[in-house]
PDB file of C-alpha atoms in Angstrom:
ATOM      1  CA  ARG A   1    -113.130-306.657 -59.565  1.00 56.00           C
ATOM      2  CA  ASP A   2    -114.525-308.832 -56.794  1.00 60.00           C
ATOM      3  CA  LYS A   3    -116.858-306.306 -55.174  1.00 64.00           C
ATOM      4  CA  ASN A   4    -119.879-308.514 -55.837  1.00 66.00           C
ATOM      5  CA  HIS A   5    -118.135-311.779 -54.939  1.00 68.00           C
ATOM      6  CA  PRO A   6    -117.705-311.821 -51.160  1.00 68.00           C
ATOM      7  CA  SER A   7    -115.729-314.537 -49.449  1.00 77.00           C
ATOM      8  CA  VAL A   8    -117.777-316.915 -47.329  1.00 81.00           C
ATOM      9  CA  ILE A   9    -115.628-318.189 -44.478  1.00 86.00           C
ATOM     10  CA  ALA A  10    -118.387-319.707 -42.346  1.00 91.00           C
ATOM     11  CA  TRP A  11    -122.139-320.090 -42.051  1.00 93.00           C
ATOM     12  CA  SER A  12    -123.771-318.101 -39.269  1.00 91.00           C
ATOM     13  CA  LEU A  13    -127.018-319.965 -38.843  1.00 93.00           C
ATOM     14  CA  LEU A  14    -128.719-317.937 -36.110  1.00 91.00           C
ATOM     15  CA  ASN A  15    -128.430-314.413 -34.745  1.00 86.00           C
ATOM     16  CA  GLU A  16    -128.847-314.112 -30.972  1.00 85.00           C
ATOM     17  CA  PRO A  17    -131.344-316.950 -30.572  1.00 87.00           C
ATOM     18  CA  GLN A  18    -132.916-317.778 -27.248  1.00 85.00           C
ATOM     19  CA  CYS A  19    -130.847-320.885 -26.491  1.00 86.00           C
ATOM     20  CA  THR A  20    -131.188-321.522 -22.775  1.00 87.00           C
ATOM     21  CA  SER A  21    -134.510-323.395 -22.807  1.00 88.00           C
ATOM     22  CA  ALA A  22    -135.359-327.040 -23.082  1.00 90.00           C
ATOM     23  CA  GLY A  23    -135.743-327.922 -26.745  1.00 91.00           C
ATOM     24  CA  THR A  24    -132.729-325.924 -27.903  1.00 90.00           C
ATOM     25  CA  GLU A  25    -130.717-329.041 -28.754  1.00 92.00           C
ATOM     26  CA  GLU A  26    -133.603-330.581 -30.700  1.00 94.00           C
ATOM     27  CA  TYR A  27    -133.958-327.391 -32.737  1.00 93.00           C
ATOM     28  CA  PHE A  28    -130.254-326.701 -33.316  1.00 94.00           C
ATOM     29  CA  LYS A  29    -128.993-330.187 -34.134  1.00 96.00           C
ATOM     30  CA  PRO A  30    -130.909-330.719 -37.419  1.00 96.00           C
ATOM     31  CA  LEU A  31    -130.191-327.145 -38.512  1.00 95.00           C
ATOM     32  CA  PHE A  32    -126.433-327.540 -38.047  1.00 96.00           C
ATOM     33  CA  GLU A  33    -126.489-331.011 -39.640  1.00 97.00           C
ATOM     34  CA  LEU A  34    -128.372-329.672 -42.684  1.00 97.00           C
ATOM     35  CA  ALA A  35    -125.870-326.832 -43.113  1.00 96.00           C
ATOM     36  CA  ARG A  36    -123.015-329.359 -43.034  1.00 95.00           C
ATOM     37  CA  ARG A  37    -124.761-331.644 -45.511  1.00 96.00           C
ATOM     38  CA  LEU A  38    -125.600-328.840 -47.994  1.00 96.00           C
ATOM     39  CA  ASP A  39    -122.133-327.258 -48.061  1.00 95.00           C
ATOM     40  CA  PRO A  40    -119.713-329.261 -50.230  1.00 93.00           C
ATOM     41  CA  GLN A  41    -116.810-327.164 -48.875  1.00 92.00           C
ATOM     42  CA  LYS A  42    -117.693-328.031 -45.256  1.00 93.00           C
ATOM     43  CA  ARG A  43    -117.196-324.479 -44.003  1.00 94.00           C
ATOM     44  CA  PRO A  44    -117.379-323.887 -40.249  1.00 94.00           C
ATOM     45  CA  ARG A  45    -120.782-323.289 -38.725  1.00 95.00           C
ATOM     46  CA  THR A  46    -121.545-320.781 -36.000  1.00 92.00           C
ATOM     47  CA  TYR A  47    -124.265-318.648 -34.484  1.00 90.00           C
ATOM     48  CA  THR A  48    -124.112-315.357 -32.650  1.00 86.00           C
ATOM     49  CA  VAL A  49    -124.695-315.764 -28.943  1.00 81.00           C
ATOM     50  CA  LEU A  50    -127.156-313.523 -27.143  1.00 74.00           C
ATOM     51  CA  MET A  51    -125.693-311.335 -24.396  1.00 70.00           C
ATOM     52  CA  THR A  52    -127.597-313.176 -21.644  1.00 71.00           C
ATOM     53  CA  SER A  53    -126.526-316.614 -22.853  1.00 73.00           C
ATOM     54  CA  LEU A  54    -123.655-317.711 -20.621  1.00 72.00           C
ATOM     55  CA  PRO A  55    -121.228-320.640 -21.085  1.00 71.00           C
ATOM     56  CA  ASP A  56    -123.018-322.749 -18.481  1.00 77.00           C
ATOM     57  CA  THR A  57    -126.542-321.949 -19.725  1.00 81.00           C
ATOM     58  CA  SER A  58    -126.197-321.892 -23.523  1.00 83.00           C
ATOM     59  CA  ARG A  59    -127.467-325.220 -24.792  1.00 86.00           C
ATOM     60  CA  GLY A  60    -126.564-324.759 -28.444  1.00 86.00           C
ATOM     61  CA  GLN A  61    -122.874-323.948 -28.544  1.00 85.00           C
ATOM     62  CA  ARG A  62    -121.798-327.588 -28.775  1.00 88.00           C
ATOM     63  CA  PHE A  63    -123.130-327.627 -32.344  1.00 93.00           C
ATOM     64  CA  ALA A  64    -121.035-324.637 -33.453  1.00 92.00           C
ATOM     65  CA  ASP A  65    -117.487-324.922 -34.785  1.00 93.00           C
ATOM     66  CA  PHE A  66    -116.687-321.586 -33.145  1.00 88.00           C
ATOM     67  CA  VAL A  67    -118.532-319.179 -30.918  1.00 81.00           C
ATOM     68  CA  SER A  68    -119.564-315.726 -32.170  1.00 83.00           C
ATOM     69  CA  LEU A  69    -120.277-312.977 -29.660  1.00 76.00           C
ATOM     70  CA  ASN A  70    -121.784-309.558 -30.032  1.00 69.00           C
ATOM     71  CA  ARG A  71    -120.525-308.709 -26.543  1.00 60.00           C
ATOM     72  CA  TYR A  72    -117.557-309.986 -24.560  1.00 46.00           C
ATOM     73  CA  TYR A  73    -117.969-311.789 -21.261  1.00 47.00           C
ATOM     74  CA  GLY A  74    -114.686-313.708 -21.137  1.00 52.00           C
ATOM     75  CA  TRP A  75    -115.727-316.941 -22.846  1.00 49.00           C
ATOM     76  CA  HIS A  76    -112.836-318.992 -24.080  1.00 50.00           C
ATOM     77  CA  GLY A  77    -111.905-322.552 -24.987  1.00 69.00           C
ATOM     78  CA  ARG A  78    -113.026-322.221 -28.586  1.00 68.00           C
ATOM     79  CA  PRO A  79    -111.976-319.537 -31.032  1.00 77.00           C
ATOM     80  CA  LEU A  80    -113.971-316.334 -30.716  1.00 80.00           C
ATOM     81  CA  ILE A  81    -114.985-313.982 -33.491  1.00 84.00           C
ATOM     82  CA  PHE A  82    -116.460-310.642 -32.510  1.00 87.00           C
ATOM     83  CA  THR A  83    -119.368-310.186 -34.873  1.00 85.00           C
ATOM     84  CA  GLU A  84    -120.435-306.659 -33.955  1.00 87.00           C
ATOM     85  CA  TYR A  85    -118.503-303.759 -32.512  1.00 90.00           C
ATOM     86  CA  GLY A  86    -118.128-300.111 -33.366  1.00 90.00           C
ATOM     87  CA  THR A  87    -119.514-296.671 -32.666  1.00 90.00           C
ATOM     88  CA  ASP A  88    -121.546-294.085 -34.506  1.00 88.00           C
ATOM     89  CA  ASN A  89    -119.739-291.310 -36.347  1.00 87.00           C
ATOM     90  CA  LEU A  90    -121.147-288.347 -38.225  1.00 84.00           C
ATOM     91  CA  SER A  91    -119.092-287.957 -41.382  1.00 83.00           C
ATOM     92  CA  GLY A  92    -117.042-284.774 -41.197  1.00 86.00           C
ATOM     93  CA  ALA A  93    -117.493-284.275 -37.433  1.00 89.00           C
ATOM     94  CA  HIS A  94    -114.081-283.621 -35.860  1.00 92.00           C
ATOM     95  CA  LYS A  95    -113.612-282.748 -32.193  1.00 91.00           C
ATOM     96  CA  LEU A  96    -110.618-282.362 -29.885  1.00 91.00           C
ATOM     97  CA  PRO A  97    -110.816-283.642 -27.310  1.00 92.00           C
ATOM     98  CA  SER A  98    -112.805-286.392 -28.918  1.00 91.00           C
ATOM     99  CA  VAL A  99    -116.479-286.675 -28.083  1.00 92.00           C
ATOM    100  CA  MET A 100    -119.209-289.035 -29.169  1.00 88.00           C
ATOM    101  CA  TRP A 101    -120.113-288.859 -32.879  1.00 88.00           C
ATOM    102  CA  SER A 102    -116.682-287.457 -33.873  1.00 91.00           C
ATOM    103  CA  ALA A 103    -114.227-289.189 -36.196  1.00 91.00           C
ATOM    104  CA  GLU A 104    -111.603-289.030 -33.454  1.00 93.00           C
ATOM    105  CA  TYR A 105    -113.911-290.816 -31.013  1.00 93.00           C
ATOM    106  CA  GLN A 106    -114.554-293.597 -33.535  1.00 92.00           C
ATOM    107  CA  ASN A 107    -110.804-294.071 -34.062  1.00 92.00           C
ATOM    108  CA  GLU A 108    -110.060-294.084 -30.322  1.00 94.00           C
ATOM    109  CA  TYR A 109    -112.832-296.623 -29.774  1.00 94.00           C
ATOM    110  CA  LEU A 110    -111.483-298.895 -32.523  1.00 94.00           C
ATOM    111  CA  GLU A 111    -107.928-298.585 -31.203  1.00 94.00           C
ATOM    112  CA  MET A 112    -108.976-299.510 -27.661  1.00 94.00           C
ATOM    113  CA  THR A 113    -111.154-302.401 -28.836  1.00 94.00           C
ATOM    114  CA  HIS A 114    -108.361-303.813 -30.997  1.00 95.00           C
ATOM    115  CA  ALA A 115    -105.899-303.609 -28.103  1.00 95.00           C
ATOM    116  CA  VAL A 116    -108.251-305.836 -26.108  1.00 93.00           C
ATOM    117  CA  PHE A 117    -108.739-308.237 -29.039  1.00 93.00           C
ATOM    118  CA  ASP A 118    -104.995-308.492 -29.634  1.00 94.00           C
ATOM    119  CA  HIS A 119    -104.335-309.268 -25.979  1.00 94.00           C
ATOM    120  CA  TYR A 120    -106.125-312.647 -26.187  1.00 88.00           C
ATOM    121  CA  ASP A 121    -104.928-315.453 -28.473  1.00 86.00           C
ATOM    122  CA  PHE A 122    -108.378-317.048 -28.618  1.00 83.00           C
ATOM    123  CA  VAL A 123    -109.829-313.981 -30.373  1.00 87.00           C
ATOM    124  CA  GLN A 124    -109.543-315.112 -33.969  1.00 86.00           C
ATOM    125  CA  GLY A 125    -111.643-312.630 -35.883  1.00 88.00           C
ATOM    126  CA  GLU A 126    -113.343-309.275 -35.899  1.00 90.00           C
ATOM    127  CA  LEU A 127    -116.223-307.889 -37.926  1.00 88.00           C
ATOM    128  CA  VAL A 128    -116.752-304.204 -37.334  1.00 90.00           C
ATOM    129  CA  TRP A 129    -120.337-302.995 -37.515  1.00 88.00           C
ATOM    130  CA  ASN A 130    -120.848-301.769 -40.172  1.00 88.00           C
ATOM    131  CA  PHE A 131    -119.442-301.504 -43.704  1.00 91.00           C
ATOM    132  CA  ALA A 132    -121.495-298.411 -44.553  1.00 93.00           C
ATOM    133  CA  ASP A 133    -124.018-296.122 -42.918  1.00 92.00           C
ATOM    134  CA  PHE A 134    -127.605-297.137 -43.582  1.00 90.00           C
ATOM    135  CA  GLN A 135    -131.069-295.698 -43.109  1.00 90.00           C
ATOM    136  CA  THR A 136    -133.149-296.741 -40.109  1.00 87.00           C
ATOM    137  CA  THR A 137    -136.455-295.589 -38.715  1.00 85.00           C
ATOM    138  CA  GLU A 138    -136.458-292.183 -37.116  1.00 81.00           C
ATOM    139  CA  GLY A 139    -135.948-291.959 -33.368  1.00 80.00           C
ATOM    140  CA  ILE A 140    -134.229-290.084 -30.583  1.00 81.00           C
ATOM    141  CA  LEU A 141    -131.188-292.392 -30.476  1.00 76.00           C
ATOM    142  CA  ARG A 142    -129.922-291.890 -34.021  1.00 77.00           C
ATOM    143  CA  VAL A 143    -129.265-288.960 -36.308  1.00 74.00           C
ATOM    144  CA  ASP A 144    -130.688-289.776 -39.768  1.00 82.00           C
ATOM    145  CA  GLY A 145    -129.990-293.508 -39.653  1.00 86.00           C
ATOM    146  CA  ASN A 146    -127.263-295.799 -38.370  1.00 88.00           C
ATOM    147  CA  LYS A 147    -123.882-294.078 -38.622  1.00 90.00           C
ATOM    148  CA  LYS A 148    -121.620-296.910 -37.487  1.00 89.00           C
ATOM    149  CA  GLY A 149    -120.359-297.444 -41.020  1.00 91.00           C
ATOM    150  CA  LEU A 150    -116.774-297.126 -42.127  1.00 92.00           C
ATOM    151  CA  PHE A 151    -118.159-295.552 -45.283  1.00 93.00           C
ATOM    152  CA  THR A 152    -120.970-293.054 -45.718  1.00 92.00           C
ATOM    153  CA  ARG A 153    -124.194-294.157 -47.410  1.00 91.00           C
ATOM    154  CA  ASP A 154    -122.763-292.933 -50.715  1.00 92.00           C
ATOM    155  CA  ARG A 155    -119.576-294.984 -50.102  1.00 93.00           C
ATOM    156  CA  ARG A 156    -117.128-292.229 -49.184  1.00 93.00           C
ATOM    157  CA  PRO A 157    -114.545-293.546 -46.703  1.00 93.00           C
ATOM    158  CA  LYS A 158    -114.565-292.197 -43.165  1.00 93.00           C
ATOM    159  CA  LEU A 159    -111.473-291.743 -41.006  1.00 91.00           C
ATOM    160  CA  GLY A 160    -112.167-295.102 -39.326  1.00 91.00           C
ATOM    161  CA  MET A 161    -111.787-296.909 -42.658  1.00 93.00           C
ATOM    162  CA  HIS A 162    -108.252-295.599 -43.043  1.00 93.00           C
ATOM    163  CA  PHE A 163    -107.523-296.742 -39.487  1.00 92.00           C
ATOM    164  CA  LEU A 164    -108.803-300.274 -40.228  1.00 92.00           C
ATOM    165  CA  ARG A 165    -107.051-300.456 -43.593  1.00 93.00           C
ATOM    166  CA  GLN A 166    -103.724-299.859 -41.839  1.00 94.00           C
ATOM    167  CA  ARG A 167    -104.541-302.439 -39.135  1.00 91.00           C
ATOM    168  CA  TRP A 168    -105.547-305.138 -41.594  1.00 88.00           C
ATOM    169  CA  ALA A 169    -102.610-304.433 -43.910  1.00 91.00           C
ATOM    170  CA  GLU A 170    -100.247-305.141 -41.008  1.00 89.00           C
ATOM    171  CA  ILE A 171    -101.839-308.450 -40.010  1.00 81.00           C
TER     172      ILE A 171
END
């Protein structure tokens, strides 16, 4: 019923911006103020921090209501939401012991990652990358597109989706 009506919990205004240089504050401040002014519901504002942007060098995080990371370096003090994590999985590939690209490997990766998330109270959210497989340009690093999805391109659930459904049902 609500498949085309996603919930918006926050506004992510920037994705991995360069935010260690002079001028960052002057650029970020009006952007974050405009987002606050335009949203009658006053949802939280965030941006995803670049891997090389550290707590003592990032000049923009004071404008965010919470910090979003695509990698974990031990930041804390504000709530953290992991905005990208996951691993590629070829639908139907099963291997024991698990190896890269197998459904078992994807599940083991998710289980280990969630154990780390659950260990820290300041981790307040998780957004696995990605909902569904999608096409990318051809290259030597991917097999026919990005396969990090929990569903195939034609929306068939992978083993990882069942794993996450159980996790989220128990929260």
